[in-house]
Coordinates of N, CA, C and O and ligand atoms in Angstrom, one line a residue:
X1 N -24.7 13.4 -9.2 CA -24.0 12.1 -9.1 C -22.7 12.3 -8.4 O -21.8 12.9 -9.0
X2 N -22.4 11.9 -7.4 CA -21.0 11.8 -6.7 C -19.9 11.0 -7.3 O -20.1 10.6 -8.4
X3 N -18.9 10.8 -6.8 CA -17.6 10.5 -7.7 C -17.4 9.1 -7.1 O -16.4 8.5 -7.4
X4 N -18.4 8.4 -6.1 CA -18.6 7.1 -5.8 C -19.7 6.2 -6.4 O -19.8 5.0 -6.3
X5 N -20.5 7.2 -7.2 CA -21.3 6.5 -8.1 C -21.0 5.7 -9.0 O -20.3 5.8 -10.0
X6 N -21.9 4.3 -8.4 CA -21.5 3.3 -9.9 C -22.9 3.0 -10.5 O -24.0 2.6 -10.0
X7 N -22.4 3.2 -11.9 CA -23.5 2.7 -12.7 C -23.6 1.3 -13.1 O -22.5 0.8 -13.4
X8 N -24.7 0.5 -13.2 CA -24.5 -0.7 -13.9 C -25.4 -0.8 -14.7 O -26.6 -0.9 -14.5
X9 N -24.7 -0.6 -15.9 CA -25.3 -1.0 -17.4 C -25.7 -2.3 -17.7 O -24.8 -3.2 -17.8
X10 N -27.1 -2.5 -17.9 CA -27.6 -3.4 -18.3 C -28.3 -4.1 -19.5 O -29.5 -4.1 -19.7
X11 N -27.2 -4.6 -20.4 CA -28.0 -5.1 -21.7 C -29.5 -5.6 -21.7 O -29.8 -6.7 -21.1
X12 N -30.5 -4.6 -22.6 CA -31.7 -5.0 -22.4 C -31.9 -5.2 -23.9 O -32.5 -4.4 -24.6
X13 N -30.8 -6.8 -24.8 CA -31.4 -7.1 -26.0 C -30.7 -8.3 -26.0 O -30.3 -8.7 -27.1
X14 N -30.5 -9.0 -25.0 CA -30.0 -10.1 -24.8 C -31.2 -11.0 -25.1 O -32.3 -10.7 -24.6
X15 N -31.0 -12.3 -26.1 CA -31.8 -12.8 -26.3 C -31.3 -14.2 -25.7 O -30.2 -14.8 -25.9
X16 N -32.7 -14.7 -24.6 CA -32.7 -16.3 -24.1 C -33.8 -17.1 -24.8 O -35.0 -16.9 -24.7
X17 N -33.2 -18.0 -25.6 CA -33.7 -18.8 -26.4 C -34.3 -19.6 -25.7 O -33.6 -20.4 -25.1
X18 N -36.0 -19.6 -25.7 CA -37.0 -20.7 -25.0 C -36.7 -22.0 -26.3 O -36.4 -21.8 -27.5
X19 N -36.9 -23.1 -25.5 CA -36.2 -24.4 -26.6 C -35.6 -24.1 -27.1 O -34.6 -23.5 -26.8
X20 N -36.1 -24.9 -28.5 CA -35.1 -24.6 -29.8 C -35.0 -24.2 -30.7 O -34.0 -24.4 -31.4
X21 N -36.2 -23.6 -31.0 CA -36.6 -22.6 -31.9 C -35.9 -21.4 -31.9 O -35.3 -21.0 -30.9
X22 N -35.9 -21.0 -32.8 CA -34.8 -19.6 -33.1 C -35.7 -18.5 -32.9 O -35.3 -17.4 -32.5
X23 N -37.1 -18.7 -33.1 CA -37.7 -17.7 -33.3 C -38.0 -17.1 -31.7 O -38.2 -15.9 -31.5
X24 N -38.1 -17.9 -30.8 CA -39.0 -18.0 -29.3 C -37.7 -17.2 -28.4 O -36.6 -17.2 -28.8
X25 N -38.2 -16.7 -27.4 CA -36.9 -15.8 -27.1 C -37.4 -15.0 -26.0 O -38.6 -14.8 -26.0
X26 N -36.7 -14.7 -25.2 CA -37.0 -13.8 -24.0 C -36.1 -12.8 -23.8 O -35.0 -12.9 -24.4
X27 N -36.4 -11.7 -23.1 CA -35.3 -10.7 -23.2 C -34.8 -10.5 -21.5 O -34.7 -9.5 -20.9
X28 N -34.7 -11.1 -21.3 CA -34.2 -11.2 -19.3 C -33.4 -10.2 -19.1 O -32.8 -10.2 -18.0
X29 N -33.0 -8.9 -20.1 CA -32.0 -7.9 -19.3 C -33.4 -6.9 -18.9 O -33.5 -6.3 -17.8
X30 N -34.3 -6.9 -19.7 CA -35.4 -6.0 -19.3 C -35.9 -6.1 -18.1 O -36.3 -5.4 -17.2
X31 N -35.7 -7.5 -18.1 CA -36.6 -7.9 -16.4 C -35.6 -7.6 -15.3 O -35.8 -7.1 -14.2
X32 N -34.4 -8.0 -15.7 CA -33.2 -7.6 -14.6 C -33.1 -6.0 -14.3 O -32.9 -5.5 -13.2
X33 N -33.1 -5.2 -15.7 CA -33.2 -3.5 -15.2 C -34.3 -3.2 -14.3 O -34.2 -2.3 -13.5
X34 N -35.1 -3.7 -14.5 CA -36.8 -2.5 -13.9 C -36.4 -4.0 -12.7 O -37.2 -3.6 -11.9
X35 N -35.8 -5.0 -12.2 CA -35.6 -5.5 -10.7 C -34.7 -5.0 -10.4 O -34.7 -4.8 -9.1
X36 N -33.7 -4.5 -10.8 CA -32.5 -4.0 -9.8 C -33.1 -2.2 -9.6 O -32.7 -1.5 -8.7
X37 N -34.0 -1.8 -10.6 CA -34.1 -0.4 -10.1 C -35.2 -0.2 -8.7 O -35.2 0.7 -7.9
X38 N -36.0 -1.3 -8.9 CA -37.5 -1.9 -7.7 C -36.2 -1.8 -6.7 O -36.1 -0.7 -6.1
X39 N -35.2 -2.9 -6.4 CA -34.5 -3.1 -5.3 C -34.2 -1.9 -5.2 O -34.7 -1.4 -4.1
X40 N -33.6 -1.1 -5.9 CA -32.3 0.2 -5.5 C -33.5 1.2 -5.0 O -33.1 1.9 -4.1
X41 N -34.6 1.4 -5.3 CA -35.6 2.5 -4.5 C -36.1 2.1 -3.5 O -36.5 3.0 -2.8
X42 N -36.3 0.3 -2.9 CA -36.3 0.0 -1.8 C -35.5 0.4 -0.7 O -35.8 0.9 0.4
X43 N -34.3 0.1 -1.3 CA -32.9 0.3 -0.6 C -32.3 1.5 -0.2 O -31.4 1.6 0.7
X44 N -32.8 2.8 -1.0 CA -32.5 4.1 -0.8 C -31.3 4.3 -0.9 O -30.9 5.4 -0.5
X45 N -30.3 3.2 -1.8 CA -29.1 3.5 -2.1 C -28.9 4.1 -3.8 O -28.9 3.5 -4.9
X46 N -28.8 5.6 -3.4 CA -28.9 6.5 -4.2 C -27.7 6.4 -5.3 O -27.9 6.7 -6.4
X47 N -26.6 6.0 -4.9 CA -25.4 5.7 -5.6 C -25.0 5.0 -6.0 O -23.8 4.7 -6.0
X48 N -26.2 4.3 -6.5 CA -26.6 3.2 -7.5 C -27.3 3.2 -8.1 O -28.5 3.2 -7.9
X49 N -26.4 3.5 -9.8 CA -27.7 3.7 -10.8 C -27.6 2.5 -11.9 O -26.7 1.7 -12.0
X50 N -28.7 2.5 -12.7 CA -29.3 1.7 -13.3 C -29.3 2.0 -14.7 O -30.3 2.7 -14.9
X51 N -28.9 1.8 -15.4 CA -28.9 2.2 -16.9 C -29.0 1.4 -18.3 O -28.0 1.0 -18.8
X52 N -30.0 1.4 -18.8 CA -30.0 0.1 -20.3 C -29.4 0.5 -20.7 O -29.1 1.7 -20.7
X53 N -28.6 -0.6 -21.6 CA -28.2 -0.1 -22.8 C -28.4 -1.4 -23.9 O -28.9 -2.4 -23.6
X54 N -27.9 -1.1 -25.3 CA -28.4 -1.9 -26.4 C -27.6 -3.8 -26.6 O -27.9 -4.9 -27.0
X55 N -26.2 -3.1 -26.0 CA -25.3 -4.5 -26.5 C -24.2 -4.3 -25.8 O -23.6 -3.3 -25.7
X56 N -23.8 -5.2 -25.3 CA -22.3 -5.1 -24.7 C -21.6 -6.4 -24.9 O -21.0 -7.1 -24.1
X57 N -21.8 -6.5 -26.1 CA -20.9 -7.7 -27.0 C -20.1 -8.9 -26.6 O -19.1 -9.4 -27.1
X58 N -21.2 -9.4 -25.6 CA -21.2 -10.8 -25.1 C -22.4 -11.7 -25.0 O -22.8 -12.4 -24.0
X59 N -23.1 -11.5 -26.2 CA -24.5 -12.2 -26.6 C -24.9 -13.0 -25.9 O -26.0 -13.0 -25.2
X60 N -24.0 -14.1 -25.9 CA -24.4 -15.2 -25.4 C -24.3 -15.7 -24.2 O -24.5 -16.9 -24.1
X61 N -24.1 -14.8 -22.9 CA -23.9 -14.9 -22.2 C -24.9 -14.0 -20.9 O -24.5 -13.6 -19.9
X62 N -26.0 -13.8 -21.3 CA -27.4 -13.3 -20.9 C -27.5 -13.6 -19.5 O -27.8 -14.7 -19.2
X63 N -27.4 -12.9 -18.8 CA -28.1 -11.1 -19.1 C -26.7 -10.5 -18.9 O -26.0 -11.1 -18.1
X64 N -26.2 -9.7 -19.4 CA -24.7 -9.1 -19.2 C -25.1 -7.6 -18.6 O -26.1 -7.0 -18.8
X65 N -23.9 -7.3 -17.6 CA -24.0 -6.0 -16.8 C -22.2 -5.7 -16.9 O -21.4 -6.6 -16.8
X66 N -22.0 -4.1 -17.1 CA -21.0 -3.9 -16.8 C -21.3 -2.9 -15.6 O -22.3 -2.1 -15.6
X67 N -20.0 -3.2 -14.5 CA -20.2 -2.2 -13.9 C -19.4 -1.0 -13.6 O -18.4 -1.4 -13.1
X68 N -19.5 0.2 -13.5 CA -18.8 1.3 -13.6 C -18.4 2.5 -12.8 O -19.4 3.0 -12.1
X69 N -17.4 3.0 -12.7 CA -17.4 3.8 -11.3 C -16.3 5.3 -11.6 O -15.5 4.9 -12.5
X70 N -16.0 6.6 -11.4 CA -15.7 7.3 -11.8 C -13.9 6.8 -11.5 O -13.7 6.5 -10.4
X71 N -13.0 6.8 -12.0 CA -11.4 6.6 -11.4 C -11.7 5.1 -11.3 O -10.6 4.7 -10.9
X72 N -12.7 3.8 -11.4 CA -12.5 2.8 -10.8 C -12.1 1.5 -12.2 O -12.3 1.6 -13.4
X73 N -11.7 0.8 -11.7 CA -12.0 -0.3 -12.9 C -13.2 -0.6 -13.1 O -13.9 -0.7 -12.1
X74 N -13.7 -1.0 -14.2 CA -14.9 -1.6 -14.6 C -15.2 -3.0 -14.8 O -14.7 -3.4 -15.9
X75 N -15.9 -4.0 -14.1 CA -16.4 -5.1 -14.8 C -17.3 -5.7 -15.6 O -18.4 -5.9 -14.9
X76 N -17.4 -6.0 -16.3 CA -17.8 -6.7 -16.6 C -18.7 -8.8 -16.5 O -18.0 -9.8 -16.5
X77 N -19.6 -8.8 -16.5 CA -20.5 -10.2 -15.9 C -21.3 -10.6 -16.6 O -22.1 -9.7 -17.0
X78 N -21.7 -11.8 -17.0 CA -23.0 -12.5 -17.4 C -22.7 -13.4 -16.8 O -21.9 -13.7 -15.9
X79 N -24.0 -14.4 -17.5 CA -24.9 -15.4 -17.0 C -25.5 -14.4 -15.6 O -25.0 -14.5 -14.5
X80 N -26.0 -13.9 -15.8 CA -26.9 -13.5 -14.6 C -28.6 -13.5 -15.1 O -29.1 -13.4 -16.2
X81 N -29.3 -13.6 -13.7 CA -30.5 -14.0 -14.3 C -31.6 -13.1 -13.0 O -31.6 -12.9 -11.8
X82 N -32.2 -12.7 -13.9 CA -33.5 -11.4 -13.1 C -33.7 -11.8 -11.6 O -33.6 -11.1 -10.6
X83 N -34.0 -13.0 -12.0 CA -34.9 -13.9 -10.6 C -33.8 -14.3 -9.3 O -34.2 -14.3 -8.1
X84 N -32.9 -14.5 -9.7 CA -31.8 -15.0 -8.9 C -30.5 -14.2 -8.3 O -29.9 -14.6 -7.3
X85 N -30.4 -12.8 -9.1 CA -29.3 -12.4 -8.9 C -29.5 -10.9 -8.3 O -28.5 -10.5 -7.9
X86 N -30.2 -10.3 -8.2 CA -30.8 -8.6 -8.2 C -29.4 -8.6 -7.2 O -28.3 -8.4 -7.6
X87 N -29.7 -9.1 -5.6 CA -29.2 -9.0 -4.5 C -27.2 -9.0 -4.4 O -26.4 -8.4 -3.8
X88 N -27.2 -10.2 -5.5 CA -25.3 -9.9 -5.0 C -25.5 -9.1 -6.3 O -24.5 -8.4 -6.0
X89 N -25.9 -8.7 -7.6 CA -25.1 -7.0 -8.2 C -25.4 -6.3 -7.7 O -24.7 -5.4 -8.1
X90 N -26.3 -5.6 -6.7 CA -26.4 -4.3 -5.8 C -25.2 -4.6 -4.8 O -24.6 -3.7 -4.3
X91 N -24.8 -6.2 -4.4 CA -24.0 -6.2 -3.1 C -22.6 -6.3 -4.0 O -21.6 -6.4 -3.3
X92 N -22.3 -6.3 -5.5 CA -21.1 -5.9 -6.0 C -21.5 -4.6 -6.4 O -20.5 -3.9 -6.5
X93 N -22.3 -4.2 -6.6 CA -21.8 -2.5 -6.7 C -21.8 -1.8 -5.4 O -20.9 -1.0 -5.5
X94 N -22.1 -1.8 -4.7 CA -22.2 -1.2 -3.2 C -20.4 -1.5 -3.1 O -19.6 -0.5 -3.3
X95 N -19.9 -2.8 -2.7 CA -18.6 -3.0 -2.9 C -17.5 -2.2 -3.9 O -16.5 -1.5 -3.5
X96 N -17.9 -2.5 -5.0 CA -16.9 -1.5 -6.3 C -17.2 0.0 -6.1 O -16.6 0.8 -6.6
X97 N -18.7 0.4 -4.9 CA -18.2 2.3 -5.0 C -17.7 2.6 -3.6 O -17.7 3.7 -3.1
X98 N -17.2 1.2 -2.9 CA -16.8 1.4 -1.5 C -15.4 1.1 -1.9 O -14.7 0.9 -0.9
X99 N -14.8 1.0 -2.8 CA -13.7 0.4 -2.7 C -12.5 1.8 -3.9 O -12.8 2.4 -5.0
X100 N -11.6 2.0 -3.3 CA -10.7 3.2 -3.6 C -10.4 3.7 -5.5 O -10.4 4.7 -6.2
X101 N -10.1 1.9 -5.6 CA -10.1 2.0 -7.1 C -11.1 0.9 -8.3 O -10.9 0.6 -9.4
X102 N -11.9 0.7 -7.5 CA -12.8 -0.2 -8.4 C -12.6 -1.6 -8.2 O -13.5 -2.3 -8.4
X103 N -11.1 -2.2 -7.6 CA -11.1 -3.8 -7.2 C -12.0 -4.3 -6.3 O -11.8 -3.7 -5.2
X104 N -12.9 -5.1 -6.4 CA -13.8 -5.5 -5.6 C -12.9 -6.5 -4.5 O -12.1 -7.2 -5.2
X105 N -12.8 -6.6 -3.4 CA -12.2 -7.9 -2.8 C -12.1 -9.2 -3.0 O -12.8 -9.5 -2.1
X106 N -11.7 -10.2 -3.5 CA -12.1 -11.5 -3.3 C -13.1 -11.7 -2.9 O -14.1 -11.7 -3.6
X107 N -13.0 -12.1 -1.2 CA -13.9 -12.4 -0.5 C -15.6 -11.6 -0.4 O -16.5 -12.0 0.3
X108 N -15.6 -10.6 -1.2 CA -17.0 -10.0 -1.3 C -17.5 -9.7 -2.6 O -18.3 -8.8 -2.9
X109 N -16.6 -11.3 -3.6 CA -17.5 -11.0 -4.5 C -18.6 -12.0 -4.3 O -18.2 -13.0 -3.8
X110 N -19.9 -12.0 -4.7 CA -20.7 -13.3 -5.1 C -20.5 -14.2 -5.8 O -19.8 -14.1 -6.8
X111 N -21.1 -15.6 -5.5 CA -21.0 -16.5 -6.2 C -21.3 -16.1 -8.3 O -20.6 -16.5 -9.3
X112 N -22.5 -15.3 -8.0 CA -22.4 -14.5 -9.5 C -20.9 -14.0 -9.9 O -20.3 -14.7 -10.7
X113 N -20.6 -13.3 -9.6 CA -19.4 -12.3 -9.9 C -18.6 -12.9 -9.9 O -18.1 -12.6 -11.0
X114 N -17.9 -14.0 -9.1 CA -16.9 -15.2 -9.7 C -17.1 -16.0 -10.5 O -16.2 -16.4 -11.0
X115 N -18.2 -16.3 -10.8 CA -18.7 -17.2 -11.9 C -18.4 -16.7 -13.5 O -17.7 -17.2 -14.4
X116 N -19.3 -15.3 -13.3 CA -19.6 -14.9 -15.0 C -19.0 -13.9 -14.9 O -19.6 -13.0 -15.6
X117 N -17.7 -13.3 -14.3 CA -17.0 -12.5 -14.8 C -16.5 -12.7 -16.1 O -16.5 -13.8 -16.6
X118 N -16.1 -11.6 -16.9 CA -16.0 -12.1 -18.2 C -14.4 -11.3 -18.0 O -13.4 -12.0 -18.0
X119 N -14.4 -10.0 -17.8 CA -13.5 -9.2 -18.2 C -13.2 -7.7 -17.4 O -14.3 -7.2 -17.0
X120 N -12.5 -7.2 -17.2 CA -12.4 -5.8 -16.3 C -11.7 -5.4 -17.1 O -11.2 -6.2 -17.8
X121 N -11.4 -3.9 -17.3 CA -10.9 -2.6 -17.8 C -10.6 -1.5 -16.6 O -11.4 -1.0 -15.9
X122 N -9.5 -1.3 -16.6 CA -9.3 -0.2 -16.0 C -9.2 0.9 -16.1 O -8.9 1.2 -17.3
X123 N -9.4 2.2 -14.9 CA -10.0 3.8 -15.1 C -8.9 4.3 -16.1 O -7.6 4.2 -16.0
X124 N -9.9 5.0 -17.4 CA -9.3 5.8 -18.3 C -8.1 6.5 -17.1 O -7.3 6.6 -18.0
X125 N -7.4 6.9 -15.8 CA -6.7 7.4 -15.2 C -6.0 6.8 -14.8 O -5.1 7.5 -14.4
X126 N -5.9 5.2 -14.5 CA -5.0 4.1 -14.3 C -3.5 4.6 -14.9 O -3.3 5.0 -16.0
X127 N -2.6 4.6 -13.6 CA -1.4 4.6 -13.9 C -0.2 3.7 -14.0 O -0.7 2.8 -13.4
X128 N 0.7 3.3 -14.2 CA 1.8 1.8 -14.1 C 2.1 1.7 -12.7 O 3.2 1.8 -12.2
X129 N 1.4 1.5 -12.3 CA 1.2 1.4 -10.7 C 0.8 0.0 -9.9 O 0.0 0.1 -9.0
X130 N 1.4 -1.3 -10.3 CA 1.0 -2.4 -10.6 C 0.6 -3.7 -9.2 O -0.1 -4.8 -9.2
X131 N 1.3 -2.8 -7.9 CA 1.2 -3.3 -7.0 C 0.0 -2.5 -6.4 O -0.4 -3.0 -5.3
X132 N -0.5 -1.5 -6.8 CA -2.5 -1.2 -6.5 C -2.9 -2.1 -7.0 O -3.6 -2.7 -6.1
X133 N -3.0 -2.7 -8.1 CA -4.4 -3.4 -8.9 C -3.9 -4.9 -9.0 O -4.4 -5.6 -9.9
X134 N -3.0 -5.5 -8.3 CA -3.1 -6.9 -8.0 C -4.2 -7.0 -7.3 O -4.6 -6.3 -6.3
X135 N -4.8 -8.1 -8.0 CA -5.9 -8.7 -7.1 C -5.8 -9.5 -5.7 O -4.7 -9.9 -5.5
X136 N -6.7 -9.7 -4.9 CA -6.2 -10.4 -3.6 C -6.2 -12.0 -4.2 O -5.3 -12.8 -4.0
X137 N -7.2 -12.2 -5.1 CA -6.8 -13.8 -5.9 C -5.4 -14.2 -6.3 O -4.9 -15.3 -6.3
X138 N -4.9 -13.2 -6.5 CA -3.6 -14.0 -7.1 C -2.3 -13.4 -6.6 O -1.2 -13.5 -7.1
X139 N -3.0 -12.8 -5.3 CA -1.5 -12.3 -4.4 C -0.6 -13.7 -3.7 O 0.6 -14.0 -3.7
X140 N -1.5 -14.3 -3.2 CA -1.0 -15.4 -2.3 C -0.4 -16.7 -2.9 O 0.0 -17.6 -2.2
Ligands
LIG201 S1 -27.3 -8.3 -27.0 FE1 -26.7 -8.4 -24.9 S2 -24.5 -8.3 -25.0 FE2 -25.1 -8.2 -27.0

């Protein structure tokens, strides 16, 4: 794994409630992992990995992915959906391990990624260094 690798963790226990029954339920992060890993072996982009995991404690907001990079900030996204979105999280991760410290650009995030951002954290190595990690959104 290189030090541009980003992982994107994919909640596979996200539950989408068919109607309104409590009981009826789909799990759309399962279908979102095994499509984004189909895409990423199409694509031969190696430095993009794919990873389940159980919960990332935004339930309700299905399918949630964080994304991750070694030194980079991480984000965080939902409302994403198997069928619709594979193409802009491979085209924000490709972005977040092309980019120095994890800020993705404005202008190359997807209509996903502006939408259902939830939250970012920055690299356990993040310094008070405050004029790096302004965003281009809220420079101007
Ligand atoms: S079950 Fe998916 S974020 Fe909690």
């Amino acid at each position: 794994m290189s030090e541009s690798t980003v992982t994107v963790f994919v909640c596979v226990s996200c539950r989408r409630r068919l109607g309104d029954c409590d009981d009826a339920f789909t799990l759309p992060g399962r279908d979102l992992a095994e499509a984004l890993r189909s895409r990423l072996q199409q694509g031969g982009h190696a430095d993009v990995v794919v990873t389940p995991v159980d919960c990332l404690a935004v339930c309700k907001r299905p399918c949630t992915v964080a994304l991750s990079g070694a030194d980079k900030w991480t984000y965080l996204i939902g409302d994403l959906d198997p069928q619709l979105h594979v193409e802009e999280i491979v085209a924000t991760a490709l972005s977040l391990g092309a980019s120095g410290n994890g800020i993705v650009p404005w202008r190359e995030r997807p209509a996903s990624f502006r939408k259902g951002v939830i939250a970012r954290v920055p690299p356990i190595t993040a310094k008070d260094d405050r004029q790096i990690f302004i965003p281009e959104s809220v420079e101007s």
